[in-house]
Amino acid sequence: MDYILLILGMIILIYGAHILVQGASSFAKMLNIPNIVIGLTVVAFGTSFPELMINIFASSSGQSDLAVGNVVGSNIINVLLVIGFAAIVKPLKIQTYTVRYELPFALLAMALLFVVANDGLINGTSYSVLHRSDGIIFLAFFVIFIYYTFVVTTTSHEQTEGHDVKEMSKWKSALFMLGGMVGLYFGGEFIVNSATELATSWGLSQVVIGILVVALGTSLPELATSVVASLKGNADMAIGNIVGSNIFNVFLVLGTSAVINPIEFNPSINIDLLVAFVSTLLLFIFVFTGKGRRVDRVEGSIFLILYVGYVVYLLMP
């Protein structure tokens, strides 16, 4: 039953996020909000809705390891698995905006998370926690990122087309939004409860379950979208969305989770944090190697090999 609930929860969660974004985008269009703004807010938020809902349930019930593992695991999977697999399908070009602003901000997010989460290590104690004040700091950085992204993108020539919004009636938009929120709620609850039971039955920690199972499930839409976009030659925007999603995961998802309920930090997760940071750093370095600003098949293969090695490490006794 736990396996069924986990799979069912992921399907409900992902579909709920999808229709919520559709309804909210259509409603925003009725208010004459420009497509570029909708893409930067509603659609960008939508990529992190699954992680956000899972973390709200996890932090509310005191399952800190699952909350942190979900975010860190999602960031690792987005870079090593999603970008790696998409680059093997077809080399990926990276926009100048992503290189100049999003990638450095993503590195800052991981570095700041390491420092804030290890207050016990810094203070010479064995107890570390993400306090509500830390969550507020993360949310403040998130607001700065959104504002800066809006200012830079609206003055840039690279993303002036904005997001393609499917317009619907008011009632249909409202129905999609309501249905999406209901799906996020029940999907998140199913996933957290079943993942906790599976961690116990498998003899694995909540961190490993969060990284290997929950984070992978919530990242499957990004993987499918990026591969399709890569085949169509439109993966440059997908890379920016993935990097932006990693920033959202740290500043919005963990920030909100910590404000709801302080998150106890397990020092063993520092290795996973290091993997997430190095993965983002490698992506930044790969942009400047080879021909042009892109991730080629060789670099994509390196990402996939690193991900396989990381999974093997997690499953070792």
Coordinates of C-alpha atoms in Angstrom, one line a residue:
M1 CA 0.0 0.0 0.0
D2 CA 2.9 2.4 0.8
Y3 CA 4.3 1.9 -2.7
I4 CA 0.9 2.6 -4.3
L5 CA 0.4 5.7 -2.1
L6 CA 3.9 7.0 -3.0
I7 CA 3.3 6.6 -6.8
L8 CA -0.3 7.9 -6.6
G9 CA 0.9 10.8 -4.5
M10 CA 3.5 11.8 -7.0
I11 CA 1.0 11.6 -9.9
I12 CA -1.5 13.7 -8.0
L13 CA 1.2 16.2 -6.8
I14 CA 2.7 16.8 -10.3
Y15 CA -0.6 17.0 -12.0
G16 CA -1.9 19.3 -9.3
A17 CA 1.0 21.7 -9.8
H18 CA 0.5 21.6 -13.6
I19 CA -3.2 22.6 -13.5
L20 CA -2.6 25.1 -10.8
V21 CA 0.0 26.9 -13.0
Q22 CA -2.4 26.7 -16.0
G23 CA -5.3 28.2 -14.0
A24 CA -3.2 30.9 -12.3
S25 CA -1.5 31.9 -15.6
S26 CA -4.9 32.2 -17.3
F27 CA -6.2 34.3 -14.4
A28 CA -3.1 36.5 -14.5
K29 CA -3.6 37.0 -18.2
M30 CA -7.2 38.3 -17.5
L31 CA -5.7 41.0 -15.3
N32 CA -3.5 42.1 -18.3
I33 CA -0.3 41.0 -16.6
P34 CA 2.4 40.7 -19.3
N35 CA 3.5 37.2 -20.3
I36 CA 7.1 37.8 -19.2
V37 CA 5.9 38.6 -15.7
I38 CA 3.7 35.5 -15.6
G39 CA 6.6 33.3 -16.7
L40 CA 8.8 34.8 -13.9
T41 CA 6.3 34.4 -11.2
V42 CA 3.5 31.9 -11.7
V43 CA 5.3 29.5 -14.0
A44 CA 8.6 29.7 -12.1
F45 CA 6.8 29.1 -8.8
G46 CA 5.1 26.1 -10.4
T47 CA 8.4 24.2 -10.8
S48 CA 8.9 24.3 -7.1
F49 CA 5.3 23.7 -5.9
P50 CA 5.8 19.9 -5.5
E51 CA 9.0 20.4 -3.3
L52 CA 7.3 23.2 -1.4
M53 CA 4.2 21.1 -0.5
I54 CA 6.3 18.1 0.5
N55 CA 8.5 20.2 2.7
I56 CA 5.5 21.9 4.4
F57 CA 4.1 18.5 5.4
A58 CA 7.6 17.2 6.4
S59 CA 8.5 20.3 8.5
S60 CA 5.1 20.5 10.1
S61 CA 5.4 16.9 11.3
G62 CA 9.0 17.3 12.5
Q63 CA 10.6 15.2 9.7
S64 CA 13.6 17.4 9.2
D65 CA 15.8 14.9 7.3
L66 CA 13.1 14.3 4.7
A67 CA 12.6 18.1 4.2
V68 CA 16.3 18.8 3.7
G69 CA 16.9 15.7 1.7
N70 CA 14.1 16.5 -0.7
V71 CA 15.6 20.0 -1.5
V72 CA 19.2 19.0 -1.7
G73 CA 18.4 15.8 -3.7
S74 CA 16.2 17.8 -6.1
N75 CA 19.0 20.2 -6.8
I76 CA 21.5 17.4 -7.4
I77 CA 19.1 15.5 -9.7
N78 CA 18.3 18.7 -11.6
V79 CA 22.0 19.3 -12.5
L80 CA 23.5 15.8 -12.7
L81 CA 20.6 13.8 -14.1
V82 CA 18.3 16.2 -15.9
I83 CA 20.9 18.5 -17.5
G84 CA 23.3 15.5 -18.0
F85 CA 20.7 13.4 -19.8
A86 CA 19.4 16.3 -21.9
A87 CA 22.9 17.3 -22.9
I88 CA 23.6 13.7 -24.2
V89 CA 20.4 13.9 -26.3
K90 CA 21.6 17.2 -27.8
P91 CA 24.3 19.8 -26.6
L92 CA 22.7 22.5 -24.6
K93 CA 23.2 26.2 -25.2
I94 CA 23.1 28.4 -22.1
Q95 CA 21.8 31.9 -22.1
T96 CA 24.0 34.8 -21.1
Y97 CA 21.5 35.8 -18.4
T98 CA 21.8 32.3 -16.8
V99 CA 25.6 32.5 -16.9
R100 CA 25.9 36.0 -15.5
Y101 CA 23.2 36.0 -12.8
E102 CA 21.4 32.7 -12.2
L103 CA 24.4 30.3 -11.8
P104 CA 26.3 32.6 -9.4
F105 CA 23.1 33.0 -7.4
A106 CA 22.6 29.3 -7.3
L107 CA 26.1 28.9 -6.0
L108 CA 25.4 31.5 -3.4
A109 CA 22.3 29.7 -2.3
M110 CA 24.1 26.4 -1.7
A111 CA 27.0 28.2 0.1
L112 CA 24.6 30.2 2.3
L113 CA 22.7 27.0 3.1
F114 CA 25.9 25.3 4.2
V115 CA 26.8 28.2 6.5
V116 CA 23.4 28.7 8.0
A117 CA 22.7 25.0 8.5
N118 CA 26.0 24.4 10.3
D119 CA 25.6 26.9 13.1
G120 CA 26.4 24.1 15.5
L121 CA 29.6 23.2 13.7
I122 CA 30.6 26.9 13.6
N123 CA 29.8 27.4 17.3
G124 CA 31.5 24.2 18.4
T125 CA 28.4 22.2 19.3
S126 CA 26.8 19.0 17.9
Y127 CA 23.4 20.5 17.4
S128 CA 22.5 22.5 14.2
V129 CA 19.1 23.9 13.2
L130 CA 17.5 26.1 10.6
H131 CA 15.7 28.7 12.8
R132 CA 12.8 30.8 11.8
S133 CA 15.2 33.7 11.5
D134 CA 17.2 31.7 9.0
G135 CA 14.0 31.0 7.0
I136 CA 13.3 34.8 6.9
I137 CA 16.8 35.4 5.6
F138 CA 16.2 32.8 2.9
L139 CA 12.9 34.4 1.9
A140 CA 14.5 37.9 1.8
F141 CA 17.1 36.5 -0.6
F142 CA 14.3 35.0 -2.6
V143 CA 12.5 38.4 -2.9
I144 CA 15.8 40.0 -4.0
F145 CA 16.3 37.3 -6.6
I146 CA 12.8 37.7 -8.0
Y147 CA 13.1 41.5 -8.2
Y148 CA 16.5 41.3 -9.8
T149 CA 15.4 38.7 -12.2
F150 CA 12.4 40.8 -13.2
V151 CA 14.5 43.9 -13.7
V152 CA 17.2 42.2 -15.7
T153 CA 14.9 40.0 -17.8
T154 CA 12.5 42.8 -18.8
T155 CA 15.5 44.9 -20.1
S156 CA 17.1 41.9 -21.8
H157 CA 16.6 40.9 -25.5
E158 CA 16.9 37.2 -24.7
Q159 CA 13.6 36.5 -23.0
T160 CA 11.2 39.2 -24.3
E161 CA 8.8 36.7 -25.7
G162 CA 7.7 35.6 -22.2
H163 CA 5.6 32.6 -21.4
D164 CA 2.9 31.3 -23.7
V165 CA -0.3 31.4 -21.7
K166 CA -3.4 29.3 -22.5
E167 CA -6.4 31.5 -21.9
M168 CA -9.5 30.0 -20.2
S169 CA -12.7 31.3 -18.8
K170 CA -12.8 32.7 -15.2
W171 CA -14.7 29.7 -13.9
K172 CA -12.4 27.2 -15.6
S173 CA -9.3 29.1 -14.3
A174 CA -10.7 29.1 -10.8
L175 CA -11.6 25.4 -11.0
F176 CA -8.0 24.6 -12.2
M177 CA -6.5 26.6 -9.4
L178 CA -8.8 25.0 -6.8
G179 CA -8.2 21.5 -8.2
G180 CA -4.5 22.1 -8.3
M181 CA -4.3 23.2 -4.6
V182 CA -6.3 20.1 -3.6
G183 CA -4.0 17.9 -5.6
L184 CA -0.9 19.5 -4.1
Y185 CA -2.3 19.0 -0.6
F186 CA -3.3 15.3 -0.9
G187 CA -0.4 14.4 -3.1
G188 CA 2.1 15.9 -0.6
E189 CA 0.4 14.2 2.3
F190 CA 0.5 10.8 0.5
I191 CA 4.2 11.1 -0.4
V192 CA 5.4 12.2 3.1
N193 CA 3.5 9.5 4.9
S194 CA 4.4 6.7 2.5
A195 CA 8.0 7.8 2.2
T196 CA 8.3 7.7 6.0
E197 CA 7.0 4.2 6.2
L198 CA 9.2 3.0 3.3
A199 CA 12.3 4.5 5.0
T200 CA 11.5 2.4 8.1
S201 CA 10.7 -0.8 6.2
W202 CA 13.8 -0.5 3.9
G203 CA 16.1 0.3 6.8
L204 CA 17.2 3.6 5.1
S205 CA 17.3 7.1 6.5
Q206 CA 14.8 9.7 5.6
V207 CA 17.6 11.6 4.0
V208 CA 18.3 8.8 1.5
I209 CA 14.6 8.3 0.8
G210 CA 14.2 12.0 0.3
I211 CA 17.1 12.2 -2.2
L212 CA 16.6 8.9 -4.1
V213 CA 12.8 8.5 -4.2
V214 CA 10.9 11.8 -3.3
A215 CA 13.3 14.2 -5.1
L216 CA 13.6 12.0 -8.1
G217 CA 9.8 11.8 -8.4
T218 CA 9.3 15.5 -8.2
S219 CA 12.1 16.1 -10.8
L220 CA 10.7 13.7 -13.4
P221 CA 8.6 16.5 -15.1
E222 CA 11.8 18.7 -15.5
L223 CA 13.6 15.7 -16.9
A224 CA 10.9 15.0 -19.5
T225 CA 10.5 18.7 -20.4
S226 CA 14.2 19.2 -20.8
V227 CA 14.7 16.2 -23.0
V228 CA 11.8 17.2 -25.3
A229 CA 13.1 20.8 -25.4
S230 CA 16.5 19.5 -26.2
L231 CA 15.2 17.5 -29.1
K232 CA 13.3 20.6 -30.4
G233 CA 16.4 22.8 -30.0
N234 CA 14.8 25.0 -27.3
A235 CA 16.7 23.7 -24.3
D236 CA 18.4 27.0 -23.6
M237 CA 15.3 28.3 -21.7
A238 CA 15.0 24.9 -20.0
I239 CA 18.5 25.2 -18.5
G240 CA 17.6 28.6 -17.1
N241 CA 14.4 27.2 -15.6
I242 CA 16.3 24.3 -13.9
V243 CA 18.9 26.6 -12.4
G244 CA 16.1 29.0 -11.3
S245 CA 14.3 26.0 -9.7
N246 CA 17.4 25.1 -7.7
I247 CA 17.4 28.7 -6.3
F248 CA 13.7 28.5 -5.5
N249 CA 14.2 25.2 -3.7
V250 CA 16.7 26.7 -1.3
F251 CA 15.4 30.2 -0.7
L252 CA 11.6 29.6 -1.1
V253 CA 11.1 26.0 -0.2
L254 CA 13.5 25.7 2.7
G255 CA 12.9 29.3 3.8
T256 CA 9.1 28.7 4.0
S257 CA 9.7 25.3 5.8
A258 CA 12.0 26.9 8.4
V259 CA 9.5 29.7 9.1
I260 CA 6.7 27.1 9.6
N261 CA 8.8 25.0 11.9
P262 CA 12.5 25.2 12.7
I263 CA 14.4 22.4 10.9
E264 CA 16.9 20.3 12.8
F265 CA 19.9 19.8 10.5
N266 CA 21.7 16.4 10.4
P267 CA 25.5 17.0 9.9
S268 CA 25.7 13.9 7.7
I269 CA 23.8 15.8 5.0
N270 CA 26.9 18.0 4.6
I271 CA 28.3 15.5 2.1
D272 CA 25.1 15.8 0.0
L273 CA 25.3 19.6 0.3
L274 CA 28.9 19.4 -1.0
V275 CA 27.7 17.3 -4.0
A276 CA 25.0 19.8 -4.8
F277 CA 27.5 22.7 -4.6
V278 CA 30.2 20.9 -6.7
S279 CA 27.5 20.0 -9.3
T280 CA 26.5 23.6 -9.7
L281 CA 30.1 24.7 -9.8
L282 CA 30.9 22.1 -12.5
L283 CA 27.9 23.4 -14.6
F284 CA 29.4 26.9 -14.3
I285 CA 32.8 25.7 -15.3
F286 CA 31.5 23.6 -18.2
V287 CA 29.9 26.7 -19.7
F288 CA 33.3 28.2 -20.4
T289 CA 35.0 25.0 -21.7
G290 CA 34.7 23.7 -25.3
K291 CA 33.0 25.7 -28.1
G292 CA 30.6 28.4 -27.0
R293 CA 28.5 28.6 -23.9
R294 CA 27.0 25.2 -23.8
V295 CA 27.0 21.8 -22.2
D296 CA 28.1 19.2 -24.7
R297 CA 27.7 15.4 -24.8
V298 CA 31.0 14.7 -23.0
E299 CA 30.1 17.0 -20.2
G300 CA 26.6 15.6 -20.0
S301 CA 28.1 12.1 -19.7
I302 CA 30.3 13.3 -16.9
F303 CA 27.2 14.5 -15.1
L304 CA 25.5 11.2 -15.5
I305 CA 28.5 9.2 -14.3
L306 CA 28.7 11.4 -11.2
Y307 CA 25.1 10.8 -10.5
V308 CA 25.4 7.0 -10.8
G309 CA 28.4 7.2 -8.5
Y310 CA 26.5 9.3 -6.0
V311 CA 23.6 6.8 -6.0
V312 CA 25.9 3.9 -5.4
Y313 CA 27.5 5.9 -2.5
L314 CA 24.0 6.5 -0.9
L315 CA 23.1 2.8 -1.1
M316 CA 26.3 1.5 0.4
P317 CA 26.0 0.1 3.9

